[in-house]
Structure formats: C-alpha cells, structure tokens
Short mmCIF file of C-alpha atoms in Angstrom, two decimals:
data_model
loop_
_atom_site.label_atom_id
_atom_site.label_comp_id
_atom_site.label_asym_id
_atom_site.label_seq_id
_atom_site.Cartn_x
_atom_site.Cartn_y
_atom_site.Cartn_z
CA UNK K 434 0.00 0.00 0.00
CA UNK K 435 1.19 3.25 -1.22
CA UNK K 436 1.14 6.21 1.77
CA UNK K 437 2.63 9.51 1.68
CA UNK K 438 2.92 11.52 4.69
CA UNK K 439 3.61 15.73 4.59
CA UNK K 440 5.47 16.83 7.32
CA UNK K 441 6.80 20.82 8.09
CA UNK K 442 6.43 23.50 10.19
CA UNK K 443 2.30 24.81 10.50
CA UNK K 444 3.16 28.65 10.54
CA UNK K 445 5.48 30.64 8.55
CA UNK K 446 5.88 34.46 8.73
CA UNK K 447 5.44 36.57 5.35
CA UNK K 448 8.70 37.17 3.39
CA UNK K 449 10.16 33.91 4.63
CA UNK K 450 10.51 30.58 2.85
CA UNK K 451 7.70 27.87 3.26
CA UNK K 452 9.69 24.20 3.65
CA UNK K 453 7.46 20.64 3.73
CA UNK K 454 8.67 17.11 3.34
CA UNK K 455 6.61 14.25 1.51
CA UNK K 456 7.86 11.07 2.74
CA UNK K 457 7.00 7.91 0.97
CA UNK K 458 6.29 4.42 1.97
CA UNK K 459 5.62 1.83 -0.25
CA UNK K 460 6.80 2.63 -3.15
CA UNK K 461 10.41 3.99 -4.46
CA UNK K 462 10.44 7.99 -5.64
CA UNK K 463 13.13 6.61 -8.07
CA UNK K 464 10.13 6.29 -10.19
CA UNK K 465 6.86 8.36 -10.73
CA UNK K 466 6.45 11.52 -10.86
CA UNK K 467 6.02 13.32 -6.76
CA UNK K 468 3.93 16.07 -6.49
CA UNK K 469 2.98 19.36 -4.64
CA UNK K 470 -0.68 20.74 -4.97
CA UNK K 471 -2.56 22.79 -2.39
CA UNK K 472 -5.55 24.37 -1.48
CA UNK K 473 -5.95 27.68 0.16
CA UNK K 474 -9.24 27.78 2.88
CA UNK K 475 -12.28 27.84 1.57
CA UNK K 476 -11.01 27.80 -2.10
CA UNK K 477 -10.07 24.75 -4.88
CA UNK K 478 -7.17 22.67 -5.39
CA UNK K 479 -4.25 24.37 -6.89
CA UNK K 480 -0.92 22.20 -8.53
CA UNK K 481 2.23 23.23 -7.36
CA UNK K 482 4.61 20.88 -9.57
CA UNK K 483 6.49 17.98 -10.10
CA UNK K 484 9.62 16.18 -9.52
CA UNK K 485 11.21 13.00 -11.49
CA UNK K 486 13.79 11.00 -9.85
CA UNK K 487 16.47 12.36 -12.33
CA UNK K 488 16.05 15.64 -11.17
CA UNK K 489 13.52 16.96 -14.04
CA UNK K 490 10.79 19.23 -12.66
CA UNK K 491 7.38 20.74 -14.20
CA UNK K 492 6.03 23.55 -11.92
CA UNK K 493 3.02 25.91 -12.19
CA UNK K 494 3.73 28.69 -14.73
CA UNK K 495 2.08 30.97 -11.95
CA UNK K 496 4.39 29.74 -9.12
CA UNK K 497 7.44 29.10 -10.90
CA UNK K 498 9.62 32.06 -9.95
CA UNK K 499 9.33 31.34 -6.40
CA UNK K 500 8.58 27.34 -6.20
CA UNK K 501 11.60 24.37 -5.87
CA UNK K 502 10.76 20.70 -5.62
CA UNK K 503 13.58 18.40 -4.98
CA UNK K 504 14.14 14.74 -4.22
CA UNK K 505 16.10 12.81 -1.86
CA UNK K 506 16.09 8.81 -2.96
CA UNK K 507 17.47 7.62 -0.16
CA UNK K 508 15.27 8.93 2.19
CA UNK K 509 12.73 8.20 -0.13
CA UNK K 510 11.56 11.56 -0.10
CA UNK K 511 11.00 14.93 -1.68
CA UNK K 512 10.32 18.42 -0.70
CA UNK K 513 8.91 21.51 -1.37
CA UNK K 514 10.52 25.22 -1.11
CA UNK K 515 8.31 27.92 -1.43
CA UNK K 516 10.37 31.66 -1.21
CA UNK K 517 8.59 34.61 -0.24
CA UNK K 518 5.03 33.69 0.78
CA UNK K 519 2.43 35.51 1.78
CA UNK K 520 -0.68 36.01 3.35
CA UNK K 521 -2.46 33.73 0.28
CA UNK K 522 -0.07 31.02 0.86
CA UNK K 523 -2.14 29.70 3.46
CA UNK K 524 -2.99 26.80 2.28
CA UNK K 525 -3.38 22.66 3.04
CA UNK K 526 -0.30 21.64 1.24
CA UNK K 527 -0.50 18.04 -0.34
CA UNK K 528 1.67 15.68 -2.08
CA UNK K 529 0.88 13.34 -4.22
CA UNK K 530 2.06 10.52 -6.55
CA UNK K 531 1.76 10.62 -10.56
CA UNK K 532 2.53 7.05 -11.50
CA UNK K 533 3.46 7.92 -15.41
CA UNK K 534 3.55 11.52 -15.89
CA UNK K 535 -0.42 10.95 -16.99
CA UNK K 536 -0.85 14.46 -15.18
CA UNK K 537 -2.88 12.58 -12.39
CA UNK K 538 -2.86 11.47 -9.11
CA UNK K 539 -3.51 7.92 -7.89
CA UNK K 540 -2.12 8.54 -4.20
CA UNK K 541 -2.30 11.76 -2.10
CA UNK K 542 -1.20 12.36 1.16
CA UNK K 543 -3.72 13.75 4.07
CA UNK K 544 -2.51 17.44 3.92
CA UNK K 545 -0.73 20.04 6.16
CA UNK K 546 -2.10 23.41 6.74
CA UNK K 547 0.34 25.54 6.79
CA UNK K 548 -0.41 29.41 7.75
CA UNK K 549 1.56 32.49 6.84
CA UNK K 550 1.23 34.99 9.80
CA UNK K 551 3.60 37.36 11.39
CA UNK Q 477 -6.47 30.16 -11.56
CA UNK Q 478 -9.52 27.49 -12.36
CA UNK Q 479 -10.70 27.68 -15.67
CA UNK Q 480 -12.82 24.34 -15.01
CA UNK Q 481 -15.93 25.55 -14.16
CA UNK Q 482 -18.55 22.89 -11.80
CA UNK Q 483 -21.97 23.70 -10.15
CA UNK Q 484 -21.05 24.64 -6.38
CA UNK Q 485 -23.29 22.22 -5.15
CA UNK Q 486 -25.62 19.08 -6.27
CA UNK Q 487 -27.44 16.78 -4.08
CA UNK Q 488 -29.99 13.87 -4.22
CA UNK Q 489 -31.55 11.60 -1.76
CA UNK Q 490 -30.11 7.78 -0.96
CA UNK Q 491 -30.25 5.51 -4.01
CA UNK Q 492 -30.81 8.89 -6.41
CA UNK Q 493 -28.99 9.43 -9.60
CA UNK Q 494 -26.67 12.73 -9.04
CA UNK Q 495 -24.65 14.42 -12.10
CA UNK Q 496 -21.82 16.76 -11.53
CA UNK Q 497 -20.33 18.85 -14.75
CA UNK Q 498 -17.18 20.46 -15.39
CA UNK Q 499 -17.06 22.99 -18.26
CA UNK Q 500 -13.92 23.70 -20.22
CA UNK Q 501 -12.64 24.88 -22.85
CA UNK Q 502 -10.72 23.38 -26.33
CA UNK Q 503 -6.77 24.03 -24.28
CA UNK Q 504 -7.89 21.40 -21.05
CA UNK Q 505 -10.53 19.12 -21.37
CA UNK Q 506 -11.21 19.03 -25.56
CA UNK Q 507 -7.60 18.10 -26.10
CA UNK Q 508 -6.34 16.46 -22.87
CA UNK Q 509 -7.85 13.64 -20.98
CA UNK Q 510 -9.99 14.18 -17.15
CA UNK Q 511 -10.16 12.97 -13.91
CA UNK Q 512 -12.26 13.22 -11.31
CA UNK Q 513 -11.30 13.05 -7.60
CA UNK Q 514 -13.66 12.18 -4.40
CA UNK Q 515 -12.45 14.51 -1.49
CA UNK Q 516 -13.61 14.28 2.05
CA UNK Q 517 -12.06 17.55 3.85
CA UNK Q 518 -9.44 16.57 6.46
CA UNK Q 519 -8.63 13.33 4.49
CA UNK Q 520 -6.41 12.85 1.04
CA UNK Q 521 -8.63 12.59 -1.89
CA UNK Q 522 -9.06 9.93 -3.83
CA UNK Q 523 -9.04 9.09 -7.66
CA UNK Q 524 -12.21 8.51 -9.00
CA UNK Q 525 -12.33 8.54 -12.89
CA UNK Q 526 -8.86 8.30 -14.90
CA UNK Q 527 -8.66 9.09 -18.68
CA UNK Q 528 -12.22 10.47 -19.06
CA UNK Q 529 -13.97 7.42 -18.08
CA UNK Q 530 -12.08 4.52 -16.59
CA UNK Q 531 -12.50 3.48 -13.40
CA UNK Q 532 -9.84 2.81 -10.75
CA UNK Q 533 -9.42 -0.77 -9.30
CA UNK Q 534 -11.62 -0.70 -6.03
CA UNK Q 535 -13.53 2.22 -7.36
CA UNK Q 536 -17.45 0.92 -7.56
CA UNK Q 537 -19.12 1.06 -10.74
CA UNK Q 538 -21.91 3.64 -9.15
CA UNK Q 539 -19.29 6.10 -10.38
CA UNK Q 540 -18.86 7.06 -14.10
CA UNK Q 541 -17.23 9.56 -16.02
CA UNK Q 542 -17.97 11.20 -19.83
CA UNK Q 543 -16.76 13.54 -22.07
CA UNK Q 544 -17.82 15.35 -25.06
CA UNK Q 545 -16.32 18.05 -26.73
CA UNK Q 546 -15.20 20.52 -23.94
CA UNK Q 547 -17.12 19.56 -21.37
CA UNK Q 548 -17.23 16.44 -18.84
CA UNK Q 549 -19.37 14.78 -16.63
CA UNK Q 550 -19.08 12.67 -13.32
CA UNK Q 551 -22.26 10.43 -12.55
CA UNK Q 552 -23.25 8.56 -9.33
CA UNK Q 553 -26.28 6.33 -9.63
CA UNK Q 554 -27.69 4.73 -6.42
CA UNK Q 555 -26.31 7.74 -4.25
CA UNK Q 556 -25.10 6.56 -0.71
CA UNK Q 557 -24.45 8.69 2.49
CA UNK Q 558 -20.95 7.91 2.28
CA UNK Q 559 -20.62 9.77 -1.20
CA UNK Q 560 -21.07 12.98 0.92
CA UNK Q 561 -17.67 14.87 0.06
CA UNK Q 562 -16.51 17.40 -2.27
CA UNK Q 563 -15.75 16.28 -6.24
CA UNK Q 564 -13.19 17.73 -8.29
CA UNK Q 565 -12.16 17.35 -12.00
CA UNK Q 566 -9.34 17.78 -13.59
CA UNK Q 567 -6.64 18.40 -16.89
CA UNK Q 568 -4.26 19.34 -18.14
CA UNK Q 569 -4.11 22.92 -19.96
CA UNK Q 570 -1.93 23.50 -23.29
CA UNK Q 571 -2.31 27.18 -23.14
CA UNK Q 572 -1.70 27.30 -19.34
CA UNK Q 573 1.01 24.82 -19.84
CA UNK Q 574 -0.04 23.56 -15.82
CA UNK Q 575 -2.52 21.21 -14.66
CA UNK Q 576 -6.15 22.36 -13.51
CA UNK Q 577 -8.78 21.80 -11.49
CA UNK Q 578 -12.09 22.70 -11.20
CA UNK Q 579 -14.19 24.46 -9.09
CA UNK Q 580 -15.48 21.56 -6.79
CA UNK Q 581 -18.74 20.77 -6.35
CA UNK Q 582 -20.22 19.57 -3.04
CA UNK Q 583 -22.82 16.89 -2.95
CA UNK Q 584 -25.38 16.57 -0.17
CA UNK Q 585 -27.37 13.17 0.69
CA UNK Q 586 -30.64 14.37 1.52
#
C-alpha cells in the first residue's frame, strides 16, 4: 500500500521561505512523478509541480519564480521550497504521486495546513 | 487560476442518480484527458475517474465519467451517504502549460 505523509512547520511568517517534506512508503520515488498541490481555505485545489527522480521538474507557470521541488532517494523523499510567501499562501499543502507523468494522481497524502502569519 | 468551471453544489436523496459537470474549454478538457477526484475535507482525496472514463481498481461502478467536446461529466447512480464529500475534476491545460482543477462541487445526501 502506497502512503505519503507531509510533514513541516504549521506557521510561517510573510517574506520567509515555506519548507514541507513528503515522505514515501511503499513505493520507491526513483520512479513516478512526486507532487505538490494545495488548497488555500475555503477555495479549490491548486498544482504546485512535479519532480522525477532524475532531477527533471514541471512547476506551475504561476508559481514558478518562487517554487523548488527536490528529491532525496534515499530517504525516499522529496520536498517543497516555497520563497517569499504571503498572506495567500495559506494553504493545506498536499503531495501526491503521478505514477506515469499521466498528469494525475492515484495517491495523495492527508494534507498540512500551513499558515503564513507574522 | 480554475478555468474548469462545476456547479457549487448538487445533491440527491439515498439511491438517487446525481450528475456533476465540469465545463472547459478546447486548451484542457477538448484536447487532454480528465479525472475526477472524491475529497472528504481533512482526508487525502481519492481518484475517482482516470482518462475520461475509466474506473480505478476498487472504485465501484456507481461512479462514471464522460466527455464530449469541452465539457465532462461525473455520474453517481444509487447515491449513498458515504458519497457525501466534495468532487473535483481535472486536466491538463496546453495554453496554461499547468494542470487544472475545477471548481469543486459539493454533494449533499438528503
């Protein structure tokens, strides 16, 4: 059974970086595609990006100037970096597993909130 | 961002037939395949409907999915309590060059 669990700090203060870890269990990340979405309160899902094991990433045209996804194999994990947040970064922060770059996701983990607030 | 558009809200009473839409346009869903996702707030959400209309293993065949031309449809026939959650669909966008989702409908057993 695949499971991913999101782990990071729950509050971040505005101008600073946002930082969350997906760790996988299960299955390897030296294959699939690991991914970021999120979904601010009250509001829809948003996708953040993607990571391949070889170090090739796909992000969100409207995040990409501030978004990095990397990978760590032997952890069997990958994270998120997300510079200079704001207020509308509040958000439940998931990852998720596309098994063939089929732009889908057929396991999610259950979500962080994280908060931006001074 | 959403450019997926769904009714906010749909419901039906147990065993009812409830139909949820997602409107598009030809960049996402007339070129590119859709999904649908089940989510229950404060759990991960779960695949539903992969490439328009197939149906995950474990998935129960109350649930189906269409497309036609630039819009999409999820179905659920013989509506249980259980189905109570929010639905989203999604694609991929070639003018967007990112994945979308829709709006999210929620759906109510009466």
């Amino acid at each position: 059974q695949v499971q991913l669990q999101e782990s990071g700090p729950g509050l971040v203060k505005p101008s600073e970086t946002l930082s969350l870890t997906c760790t996988v269990s299960g299955a390897s990340t030296s294959s699939s595609y690991w991914n970021w979405i999120r979904q601010p309160p009250g509001k829809g899902l948003e996708w953040i990006g993607y990571i391949y094991y070889t170090g090739v990433t796909n992000y969100n045209p409207s995040l990409k100037s501030r978004v990095s996804i990397s990978s760590d194999t032997s952890k069997n994990q990958f994270s998120l970096r997300l510079s200079s947040v704001t207020a509308a970064d509040t958000a439940v922060y998931y990852c998720a597993r596309d098994p063939i770059r089929g732009y889908y996701f057929d396991y999610w983990g259950p979500g962080t909130l994280v908060t931006v607030s001074s | 961002q959403s450019v997926l558009t769904q009714p906010p809200s749909a419901s039906a009473t147990p065993g009812q037939r409830v139909t949820i839409s997602c409107s598009g346009s030809s960049s996402n869903i007339e070129s590119n395949y859709v999904y649908w996702y089940q989510h229950v707030p404060g759990t991960a959400p779960k695949l539903l409907i992969y490439r328009n209309y197939q149906r995950p293993s474990g998935v129960p065949d109350r649930f189906s999915g269409s497309k036609s031309g630039t819009s999409a449809s999820l179905a659920i026939s013989g509506l249980r309590s259980e189905d109570e959650a929010d639905y989203y669909c999604e694609a991929w966008d070639d003018s967007l060059s990112a994945l979308i989702f829709g709006t999210g409908t929620k759906v109510t057993v009466l």
